[in-house]
């Protein structure tokens, strides 16, 4: 079946017009004039109309004699034809060598006149013929025709016939088989393809680029191999190339006299090019001498473009070089060197094509990717013109699913999704049910409503489908004789459109090539047969299942999933094999584990999987990461079933889970089921939900499910848009009596959200850590900070990156000063605090229990640091101070003397503060009397090159220093020598110096 590549309607009136091939055209006011080869200068004689009847019998006899003589002598016959012109109002008449479309065939040295008032007027041209003209019913103005070489004449006639075919019949593309006679002109469905060149993944702008690729020596590359999955557009691309050549719309294609588009499913390894052209492309009644055409091709290979569509469907599966016909010899470079060849194949056959027997360097490898995401969006919007809500809904559904996104790259399957979505704006969640709906729709379109008949047809053709899938080359094309069952079944499948049939001609023999409309439908029908086999012959079922698993379960993913579809018995047997063969690979993060869960989901079974398989997935920590909607559906279904079916037994499996983490998974679609499963995790201690697309109602479901867990200690929610929703879920927080840490960072929380949350938390006796980092709360602290003073057990508060200003910090510090256990306060990344320290530092000095203060990247200046350092001198327990990322270059003299008051300081971070050598000297002088200072981080200060001699002597006085970080500081070799020599004694006492470049 031709692959469907693009279906985007376009309006291009100019290219819709039919372009007539005018090389031999004449009007009804012209008559034919023929000049004999040896009489180029003879005078033209006129034949009266009355003589025409007398010539007719002679013409017929000479035609027969000359044709007979030409056939037996081996010399090509000459055939001259004329065609009535095409107009924009009338489609062009198909060009055949014998003249008008319905005229009798003439051979030898006979010319026939084009249609004039419904009659034909033959003219005899002998070996010494003169030019003859005539008048008939007022026609005059004779036209003279040269009689060129036989090879050129054959090429001219072949070109005319090919162009007619590509412009007419060949320019229309079937959409999908089950739409009956619905066909579209190629210009209405073609859009630009994604074409990727070679290993460097260069994006090509059009197929023109392929034909212009050159070798390093500047020669045009003669062969291009185009690979792509089924339905990605290879066939339609070739159709477009042939059409563009026929209508003359491509400058690059104008150099080719002949373009042959051949379907390889109709070819064998012994096939000959000229024979294939006659078999597939030319009219049956065309009068072109094969030998003459062959002579032109051999003499002018540079004027020939060969398009070989579907190497993977070549009739011959085992290649033998000694049996190659001219087509495969062209690919191997043994004949017709200089002609251009584009050959398409599925990726699975690339290595078979690019081999020492066939295609070798130089050649170009181009990957055809089909629809891009942009194309899918455009197509769906076109399909639902006037219904934007439907289009938006389907696009969201497709984008959420890796499976649907993959299938959507095939225009045919995207159309099916659009058709099913149009009914009620839903698609089945399981792949099996989606395809079942598709099959039902296909059969109903043809009036075949009996489910029993449909099931029978799918099982019968499924046997052939399975045999093809398990064959060494995965056969996707079959002979009609392969379907060895009652003819009515095959007829029904063909009538419905699940199967397509094409007539394949090979010399004097022909047969029907039968294919499934898409490989996934072949897999679906194969699964239907497998399901029936489990009941009819369990032993054979197990044999085939073992063969599938031996060849690779992931290779047959869709087949296995379809086989489990709504079939509990098949699902259980398949999962048992997974457990036996793949036990070490089963986990939520592994592809094999995900496939096993897909199979369980497809089965929609009420029966639990084998116990050993459950144990493979359920551990003390469950982590799911980067799962799309398909995987989430399967994981959720599995967890929900385990939770539901073991409820009465105390949820023995899920009770072992202590930590649940989800990273970059859109839980919005399945949060209720996840919440249900988490309820069964009775010993759950920590929940981490990062970038899960949660809404307020989602958060309410989760909070409600967690409130009864007696061991829950940590709840961390990052990168979820919960702004303005806290009222929906914060009331559940007051039930979290064992909670010790709550983090709600990057959640777009508002001041009202913070107020509601803080009020809900004040009765939690164990809450020690609270984080609201990276929520934009600038200028709002007065509305919510007073509620913080109720959190008596609070030990750590993170308000980093909240856009707080100076007055906000003052309000916060005032509220916190009565909290007896607060030891850590992080105010980093609040960039509006520059020049405001005098406003709030006196409040910070009241936080007597503080041991760690973060003021990194707050735009503080030297004067700010002076105020801060003065205030912190009264904090008896302050051990760690973070001033990273504040521009303090050249200011240390203002504030460093105050650091000596921080007697309990153990760690000082001055990373990326633009400090210079003199600054470091001042800092080190101030720190040398601190008895507890163990770590000093000066990394990323870029103005220290050549300054070590200035400050090394001071640093060596830091007798308790255990680690000095100078990473990414531009130190010279002389600097490093100074540092190592000066600090030798400290290094002996355990000092570690980090100087990564």
Coordinates of N, CA, C and O in Angstrom, one line a residue, residues 16-162:
X16 N -2.3 23.4 -9.8 CA -3.4 22.5 -10.1 C -3.7 22.4 -11.6 O -4.2 21.4 -12.1
X17 N -3.3 23.4 -12.4 CA -3.5 23.4 -13.8 C -2.8 22.3 -14.5 O -1.7 21.9 -14.1
X18 N -3.4 21.8 -15.5 CA -2.7 20.7 -16.3 C -1.7 21.3 -17.3 O -2.1 22.2 -18.0
X19 N -0.5 20.8 -17.2 CA 0.5 21.3 -18.1 C 0.6 20.3 -19.3 O 1.0 19.2 -19.1
X20 N 0.4 20.8 -20.5 CA 0.4 20.0 -21.6 C 1.8 19.8 -22.1 O 2.7 20.7 -22.0
X21 N 2.1 18.6 -22.6 CA 3.4 18.3 -23.2 C 3.4 18.7 -24.7 O 2.8 18.0 -25.5
X22 N 3.9 19.9 -25.1 CA 3.7 20.4 -26.4 C 4.7 20.1 -27.4 O 4.7 20.7 -28.5
X23 N 5.6 19.1 -27.2 CA 6.6 18.8 -28.1 C 6.1 18.4 -29.5 O 6.6 18.7 -30.5
X24 N 4.9 17.6 -29.5 CA 4.4 17.1 -30.7 C 3.0 17.5 -30.9 O 2.2 16.9 -31.7
X25 N 2.5 18.6 -30.2 CA 1.1 19.0 -30.3 C 0.8 19.7 -31.6 O 1.6 20.5 -32.1
X26 N -0.4 19.6 -32.1 CA -0.9 20.4 -33.2 C -2.3 20.8 -32.9 O -3.0 20.2 -32.2
X27 N -2.8 21.8 -33.6 CA -4.2 22.3 -33.5 C -5.0 21.6 -34.6 O -4.4 21.0 -35.5
X28 N -6.3 21.9 -34.5 CA -7.2 21.3 -35.5 C -7.0 22.0 -36.9 O -7.6 21.6 -37.9
X29 N -6.3 23.1 -36.9 CA -6.0 23.8 -38.1 C -4.7 23.4 -38.8 O -4.3 24.0 -39.7
X30 N -4.1 22.4 -38.2 CA -2.8 21.9 -38.8 C -3.0 20.4 -39.3 O -3.8 19.7 -38.8
X31 N -2.2 20.1 -40.3 CA -2.1 18.7 -40.7 C -0.7 18.2 -40.6 O 0.2 19.0 -40.5
X32 N -0.6 16.9 -40.6 CA 0.7 16.3 -40.4 C 1.6 16.3 -41.6 O 1.1 16.0 -42.7
X33 N 2.8 16.7 -41.5 CA 3.8 16.6 -42.5 C 5.0 15.8 -42.1 O 5.5 16.0 -41.0
X34 N 5.4 14.8 -42.9 CA 6.5 14.0 -42.6 C 7.5 14.0 -43.7 O 7.2 14.0 -44.9
X35 N 8.7 14.2 -43.3 CA 9.8 14.2 -44.2 C 10.7 13.0 -44.1 O 11.1 12.6 -43.0
X36 N 10.9 12.4 -45.3 CA 11.8 11.2 -45.3 C 13.2 11.5 -44.9 O 13.7 12.6 -45.2
X37 N 13.9 10.5 -44.3 CA 15.3 10.8 -44.0 C 16.2 11.2 -45.1 O 17.1 12.0 -44.9
X38 N 15.9 10.7 -46.3 CA 16.8 11.1 -47.4 C 16.2 12.2 -48.3 O 16.8 12.5 -49.3
X39 N 15.2 12.8 -47.9 CA 14.6 13.8 -48.7 C 14.3 15.1 -48.0 O 13.2 15.6 -48.0
X40 N 15.3 15.6 -47.3 CA 15.0 16.8 -46.4 C 14.7 18.0 -47.2 O 14.1 18.9 -46.6
X41 N 15.1 18.1 -48.5 CA 14.8 19.3 -49.2 C 13.8 19.2 -50.3 O 13.7 20.1 -51.1
X42 N 13.1 18.1 -50.3 CA 12.1 17.9 -51.4 C 10.9 18.8 -51.2 O 10.6 19.2 -50.1
X43 N 10.3 19.1 -52.3 CA 9.1 20.0 -52.3 C 7.9 19.2 -51.9 O 7.7 18.0 -52.2
X44 N 7.1 19.8 -51.1 CA 5.9 19.1 -50.6 C 4.8 19.0 -51.7 O 4.5 20.0 -52.4
X45 N 4.2 17.8 -51.8 CA 3.1 17.6 -52.8 C 1.8 17.5 -52.0 O 1.9 17.0 -50.8
X46 N 0.7 17.9 -52.6 CA -0.6 17.8 -51.9 C -1.3 16.6 -52.3 O -1.4 16.3 -53.5
X47 N -2.0 15.9 -51.4 CA -2.8 14.8 -51.6 C -4.3 15.3 -51.4 O -4.6 15.7 -50.4
X48 N -5.1 15.1 -52.4 CA -6.5 15.5 -52.3 C -7.2 14.7 -51.3 O -6.9 13.5 -51.0
X49 N -8.3 15.2 -50.8 CA -9.1 14.5 -49.8 C -9.6 13.2 -50.3 O -9.7 12.2 -49.6
X50 N -10.0 13.2 -51.5 CA -10.6 12.0 -52.1 C -9.7 10.8 -52.1 O -10.1 9.7 -52.2
X51 N -8.4 11.1 -52.1 CA -7.4 10.0 -52.2 C -7.2 9.3 -50.8 O -6.6 8.3 -50.8
X52 N -7.7 9.9 -49.8 CA -7.5 9.4 -48.5 C -8.1 8.0 -48.3 O -7.4 7.0 -47.8
X53 N -9.3 7.8 -48.8 CA -9.9 6.5 -48.7 C -9.1 5.4 -49.4 O -9.0 4.2 -49.0
X54 N -8.5 5.8 -50.6 CA -7.8 4.8 -51.4 C -6.5 4.4 -50.6 O -5.9 3.3 -50.8
X55 N -6.0 5.3 -49.8 CA -4.8 5.0 -49.0 C -5.0 4.1 -47.8 O -4.0 3.5 -47.3
X56 N -6.2 4.0 -47.3 CA -6.4 3.4 -46.0 C -6.0 1.9 -46.0 O -5.3 1.5 -45.1
X57 N -6.4 1.2 -47.1 CA -6.0 -0.2 -47.1 C -4.5 -0.4 -47.2 O -4.0 -1.3 -46.6
X58 N -3.9 0.4 -48.0 CA -2.4 0.3 -48.1 C -1.7 0.6 -46.8 O -0.8 0.0 -46.4
X59 N -2.3 1.6 -46.0 CA -1.7 1.9 -44.7 C -1.7 0.7 -43.8 O -0.8 0.4 -43.1
X60 N -2.9 0.1 -43.7 CA -3.0 -1.1 -42.8 C -2.1 -2.2 -43.2 O -1.5 -2.8 -42.3
X61 N -1.9 -2.4 -44.5 CA -1.1 -3.5 -44.9 C 0.4 -3.2 -44.6 O 1.1 -4.0 -44.1
X62 N 0.8 -2.0 -44.9 CA 2.2 -1.6 -44.6 C 2.5 -1.6 -43.2 O 3.5 -2.1 -42.7
X63 N 1.5 -1.2 -42.3 CA 1.6 -1.3 -40.9 C 2.0 -2.7 -40.4 O 2.9 -2.9 -39.6
X64 N 1.2 -3.6 -40.9 CA 1.4 -5.0 -40.5 C 2.7 -5.5 -41.0 O 3.5 -6.1 -40.2
X65 N 3.1 -5.2 -42.2 CA 4.3 -5.7 -42.8 C 5.5 -5.1 -42.1 O 6.5 -5.8 -41.8
X66 N 5.5 -3.8 -41.9 CA 6.6 -3.2 -41.3 C 6.8 -3.6 -39.8 O 7.9 -3.8 -39.4
X67 N 5.7 -3.7 -39.1 CA 5.8 -4.2 -37.7 C 6.4 -5.6 -37.7 O 7.3 -5.9 -36.8
X68 N 5.9 -6.4 -38.6 CA 6.4 -7.8 -38.6 C 7.9 -7.8 -38.9 O 8.7 -8.5 -38.3
X69 N 8.3 -7.0 -39.9 CA 9.7 -7.0 -40.3 C 10.6 -6.4 -39.2 O 11.7 -6.9 -38.9
X70 N 10.1 -5.4 -38.5 CA 10.9 -4.8 -37.4 C 11.1 -5.8 -36.3 O 12.2 -5.9 -35.8
X71 N 10.0 -6.5 -36.0 CA 10.1 -7.5 -34.9 C 11.2 -8.6 -35.2 O 12.0 -9.0 -34.3
X72 N 11.1 -9.1 -36.4 CA 12.0 -10.2 -36.7 C 13.4 -9.8 -37.1 O 14.4 -10.6 -37.1
X73 N 13.6 -8.5 -37.6 CA 14.9 -8.1 -38.0 C 15.7 -7.6 -36.8 O 16.9 -7.4 -36.9
X74 N 15.1 -7.3 -35.7 CA 15.8 -6.8 -34.5 C 15.9 -5.3 -34.6 O 16.5 -4.7 -33.7
X75 N 15.5 -4.6 -35.7 CA 15.6 -3.2 -35.8 C 14.4 -2.5 -35.2 O 13.3 -3.0 -35.4
X76 N 14.6 -1.4 -34.4 CA 13.4 -0.8 -33.8 C 12.5 -0.1 -34.8 O 13.0 0.4 -35.8
X77 N 11.3 -0.2 -34.6 CA 10.3 0.5 -35.5 C 10.3 2.0 -35.1 O 10.6 2.4 -34.0
X78 N 9.8 2.8 -36.0 CA 9.7 4.2 -35.7 C 8.2 4.6 -35.7 O 7.4 4.2 -36.5
X79 N 7.8 5.3 -34.7 CA 6.4 5.6 -34.5 C 6.3 7.1 -34.2 O 6.9 7.6 -33.3
X80 N 5.6 7.8 -35.0 CA 5.4 9.3 -34.9 C 4.0 9.5 -34.5 O 3.1 9.0 -35.1
X81 N 3.7 10.3 -33.5 CA 2.4 10.6 -33.1 C 2.1 12.0 -32.9 O 3.0 12.8 -32.6
X82 N 0.9 12.4 -33.0 CA 0.4 13.8 -32.7 C -0.7 13.7 -31.7 O -1.5 12.8 -31.7
X83 N -0.8 14.7 -30.9 CA -1.8 14.7 -29.8 C -2.5 16.1 -29.8 O -1.9 17.1 -30.0
X84 N -3.8 16.1 -29.6 CA -4.5 17.4 -29.5 C -4.0 18.1 -28.3 O -3.7 17.5 -27.3
X85 N -4.0 19.5 -28.4 CA -3.4 20.2 -27.3 C -4.3 20.2 -26.1 O -5.5 20.1 -26.2
X86 N -3.7 20.4 -24.9 CA -4.5 20.5 -23.6 C -4.8 21.9 -23.4 O -4.0 22.8 -23.7
X87 N -5.9 22.2 -22.8 CA -6.2 23.6 -22.4 C -6.6 23.6 -20.9 O -6.7 22.6 -20.3
X88 N -6.7 24.8 -20.4 CA -7.0 24.9 -19.0 C -8.4 24.5 -18.7 O -8.8 24.1 -17.6
X89 N -9.3 24.4 -19.8 CA -10.7 24.0 -19.6 C -10.8 22.5 -19.8 O -11.8 21.9 -19.3
X90 N -9.9 21.9 -20.4 CA -10.0 20.5 -20.8 C -8.8 19.7 -20.4 O -7.7 20.1 -20.7
X91 N -8.9 18.6 -19.6 CA -7.7 17.9 -19.2 C -7.0 17.4 -20.4 O -7.6 17.1 -21.5
X92 N -5.7 17.2 -20.3 CA -4.9 16.8 -21.4 C -5.2 15.3 -21.7 O -5.5 14.5 -20.8
X93 N -5.2 15.0 -23.0 CA -5.4 13.6 -23.4 C -4.1 12.8 -23.2 O -3.0 13.3 -23.4
X94 N -4.2 11.6 -22.7 CA -3.0 10.8 -22.4 C -2.3 10.6 -23.7 O -2.8 10.2 -24.8
X95 N -0.9 10.8 -23.7 CA -0.1 10.6 -24.8 C 0.3 9.2 -25.0 O 0.9 8.6 -24.2
X96 N -0.1 8.6 -26.2 CA 0.4 7.3 -26.5 C 1.0 7.4 -27.9 O 0.7 8.2 -28.7
X97 N 2.0 6.5 -28.2 CA 2.8 6.6 -29.4 C 1.9 6.5 -30.7 O 2.4 7.0 -31.7
X98 N 0.8 5.9 -30.6 CA 0.0 5.7 -31.8 C -0.9 6.9 -32.2 O -1.7 6.8 -33.1
X99 N -0.8 8.0 -31.5 CA -1.6 9.1 -31.8 C -2.7 9.4 -30.8 O -2.4 9.3 -29.6
X100 N -3.9 9.7 -31.2 CA -4.9 10.0 -30.3 C -5.2 8.9 -29.4 O -5.0 7.7 -29.8
X101 N -5.9 9.1 -28.3 CA -6.0 8.1 -27.3 C -6.8 6.9 -27.8 O -6.4 5.8 -27.4
X102 N -7.8 7.1 -28.6 CA -8.6 5.9 -29.0 C -8.3 5.5 -30.4 O -9.0 4.7 -31.0
X103 N -7.2 6.0 -31.0 CA -6.9 5.6 -32.4 C -6.3 4.2 -32.4 O -5.7 3.7 -31.5
X104 N -6.4 3.5 -33.5 CA -5.7 2.2 -33.6 C -4.2 2.3 -33.7 O -3.7 3.3 -34.1
X105 N -3.6 1.3 -33.2 CA -2.1 1.3 -33.1 C -1.5 1.3 -34.5 O -1.9 0.5 -35.3
X106 N -0.5 2.1 -34.7 CA 0.2 2.1 -36.0 C 1.7 1.9 -35.7 O 2.3 2.5 -34.8
X107 N 2.4 1.1 -36.6 CA 3.8 0.8 -36.3 C 4.5 1.1 -37.7 O 3.9 1.4 -38.7
X108 N 5.8 0.8 -37.6 CA 6.6 1.0 -38.8 C 6.8 2.4 -39.2 O 6.9 3.3 -38.4
X109 N 6.7 2.7 -40.5 CA 6.9 4.1 -41.0 C 5.6 4.7 -41.3 O 5.4 5.4 -42.3
X110 N 4.7 4.5 -40.5 CA 3.3 5.0 -40.7 C 3.1 6.2 -39.7 O 3.3 6.0 -38.5
X111 N 2.7 7.3 -40.1 CA 2.3 8.4 -39.2 C 0.8 8.5 -39.2 O 0.1 8.2 -40.3
X112 N 0.2 8.8 -38.2 CA -1.3 9.0 -38.1 C -1.6 10.4 -37.7 O -0.9 11.0 -36.9
X113 N -2.7 10.9 -38.2 CA -3.1 12.3 -37.9 C -3.9 12.3 -36.6 O -4.6 11.4 -36.3
X114 N -3.7 13.4 -35.9 CA -4.5 13.5 -34.7 C -6.0 13.7 -35.0 O -6.4 13.8 -36.2
X115 N -6.8 13.6 -34.0 CA -8.3 13.7 -34.2 C -8.7 15.0 -34.9 O -8.4 16.1 -34.4
X116 N -9.3 14.9 -36.1 CA -9.8 16.1 -36.8 C -11.3 15.8 -37.2 O -11.5 15.0 -38.0
X117 N -12.2 16.5 -36.5 CA -13.6 16.3 -36.8 C -14.0 14.9 -36.7 O -14.8 14.4 -37.5
X118 N -13.4 14.1 -35.8 CA -13.9 12.8 -35.6 C -13.3 11.7 -36.5 O -13.7 10.6 -36.5
X119 N -12.4 12.1 -37.5 CA -11.9 11.1 -38.4 C -10.4 11.1 -38.3 O -9.7 12.0 -37.8
X120 N -9.8 10.0 -38.8 CA -8.3 9.8 -38.8 C -7.8 9.8 -40.2 O -8.4 9.1 -41.0
X121 N -6.7 10.4 -40.5 CA -6.2 10.4 -41.9 C -4.8 9.9 -41.9 O -3.9 10.7 -41.5
X122 N -4.6 8.7 -42.3 CA -3.2 8.2 -42.4 C -2.4 8.7 -43.6 O -3.0 9.0 -44.6
X123 N -1.1 8.7 -43.5 CA -0.2 9.1 -44.5 C 0.9 8.1 -44.7 O 1.4 7.6 -43.7
X124 N 1.1 7.7 -45.9 CA 2.2 6.7 -46.2 C 3.5 7.4 -46.4 O 3.6 8.4 -47.1
X125 N 4.5 6.9 -45.8 CA 5.9 7.4 -45.9 C 6.8 6.3 -46.3 O 7.1 5.4 -45.4
X126 N 7.2 6.2 -47.5 CA 8.1 5.1 -47.9 C 9.5 5.4 -47.7 O 9.9 6.4 -47.1
X127 N 10.4 4.5 -48.2 CA 11.8 4.6 -47.9 C 12.3 5.9 -48.7 O 13.3 6.5 -48.3
X128 N 11.7 6.2 -49.8 CA 12.0 7.4 -50.6 C 10.9 8.4 -50.5 O 10.6 9.1 -51.5
X129 N 10.2 8.4 -49.4 CA 9.0 9.2 -49.3 C 9.3 10.7 -49.4 O 10.3 11.2 -49.1
X130 N 8.3 11.4 -50.0 CA 8.3 12.8 -50.0 C 7.5 13.3 -48.9 O 6.7 12.6 -48.3
X131 N 7.6 14.6 -48.6 CA 6.7 15.2 -47.6 C 5.4 15.3 -48.2 O 5.2 15.8 -49.3
X132 N 4.4 15.0 -47.5 CA 3.0 15.0 -47.9 C 2.2 15.8 -47.0 O 2.2 15.7 -45.8
X133 N 1.4 16.7 -47.6 CA 0.4 17.4 -46.8 C -0.9 17.3 -47.4 O -1.1 16.8 -48.6
X134 N -2.0 17.6 -46.7 CA -3.3 17.5 -47.3 C -4.2 18.5 -46.5 O -3.9 19.0 -45.5
X135 N -5.3 18.8 -47.2 CA -6.4 19.6 -46.6 C -7.6 18.7 -46.3 O -8.0 17.9 -47.2
X136 N -8.2 18.9 -45.1 CA -9.4 18.1 -44.8 C -10.3 19.0 -44.1 O -10.0 19.5 -43.0
X137 N -11.5 19.2 -44.7 CA -12.6 20.0 -44.1 C -12.0 21.4 -43.6 O -12.2 21.8 -42.5
X138 N -11.2 22.0 -44.5 CA -10.8 23.3 -44.2 C -9.5 23.4 -43.4 O -9.0 24.5 -43.2
X139 N -8.9 22.3 -43.0 CA -7.7 22.4 -42.2 C -6.5 22.6 -43.1 O -6.4 22.1 -44.2
X140 N -5.6 23.5 -42.7 CA -4.5 23.8 -43.6 C -3.2 24.0 -42.7 O -3.2 23.6 -41.6
X141 N -2.3 24.9 -43.2 CA -1.1 25.2 -42.4 C -0.3 24.0 -42.0 O -0.3 23.6 -40.9
X142 N 0.3 23.3 -42.9 CA 1.1 22.1 -42.6 C 2.2 22.3 -41.6 O 2.8 23.3 -41.6
X143 N 2.4 21.3 -40.8 CA 3.5 21.3 -39.8 C 4.5 20.2 -40.2 O 4.2 19.1 -40.5
X144 N 5.8 20.6 -40.2 CA 6.9 19.6 -40.6 C 7.5 19.0 -39.3 O 7.7 19.6 -38.3
X145 N 7.7 17.7 -39.4 CA 8.3 16.9 -38.3 C 9.6 16.3 -38.7 O 9.6 15.7 -39.8
X146 N 10.6 16.4 -37.9 CA 11.8 15.7 -38.2 C 11.7 14.2 -37.7 O 11.1 13.9 -36.7
X147 N 12.3 13.3 -38.5 CA 12.3 11.9 -38.1 C 13.7 11.7 -37.5 O 14.7 11.6 -38.2
X148 N 13.8 11.7 -36.1 CA 15.1 11.6 -35.4 C 15.4 10.1 -35.3 O 14.8 9.2 -35.8
X149 N 16.5 9.8 -34.6 CA 17.0 8.5 -34.4 C 16.0 7.6 -33.6 O 15.2 8.2 -32.9
X150 N 15.9 6.4 -33.8 CA 15.0 5.5 -33.1 C 15.1 5.6 -31.6 O 14.1 5.6 -30.9
X151 N 16.3 5.7 -31.1 CA 16.4 5.8 -29.6 C 15.8 7.1 -29.1 O 15.2 7.1 -28.1
X152 N 16.1 8.2 -29.8 CA 15.5 9.5 -29.4 C 14.0 9.5 -29.5 O 13.3 10.0 -28.6
X153 N 13.5 8.9 -30.6 CA 12.0 8.8 -30.7 C 11.4 8.0 -29.6 O 10.4 8.4 -29.1
X154 N 12.1 6.9 -29.3 CA 11.5 6.1 -28.2 C 11.5 6.9 -26.9 O 10.6 6.8 -26.1
X155 N 12.6 7.6 -26.6 CA 12.7 8.4 -25.4 C 11.6 9.5 -25.4 O 11.0 9.8 -24.4
X156 N 11.4 10.2 -26.6 CA 10.4 11.2 -26.7 C 9.0 10.6 -26.3 O 8.2 11.2 -25.6
X157 N 8.7 9.5 -26.9 CA 7.4 8.9 -26.7 C 7.2 8.4 -25.3 O 6.1 8.6 -24.7
X158 N 8.3 7.9 -24.8 CA 8.2 7.4 -23.4 C 8.0 8.6 -22.4 O 7.3 8.5 -21.5
X159 N 8.7 9.7 -22.7 CA 8.6 10.9 -21.9 C 7.1 11.4 -21.9 O 6.6 11.7 -20.8
X160 N 6.5 11.4 -23.1 CA 5.1 11.9 -23.2 C 4.2 11.0 -22.4 O 3.3 11.5 -21.6
X161 N 4.4 9.7 -22.5 CA 3.5 8.8 -21.8 C 3.7 8.8 -20.3 O 2.7 8.8 -19.5
X162 N 5.0 9.0 -19.8 CA 5.2 9.1 -18.4 C 4.7 10.4 -17.8 O 4.0 10.4 -16.8

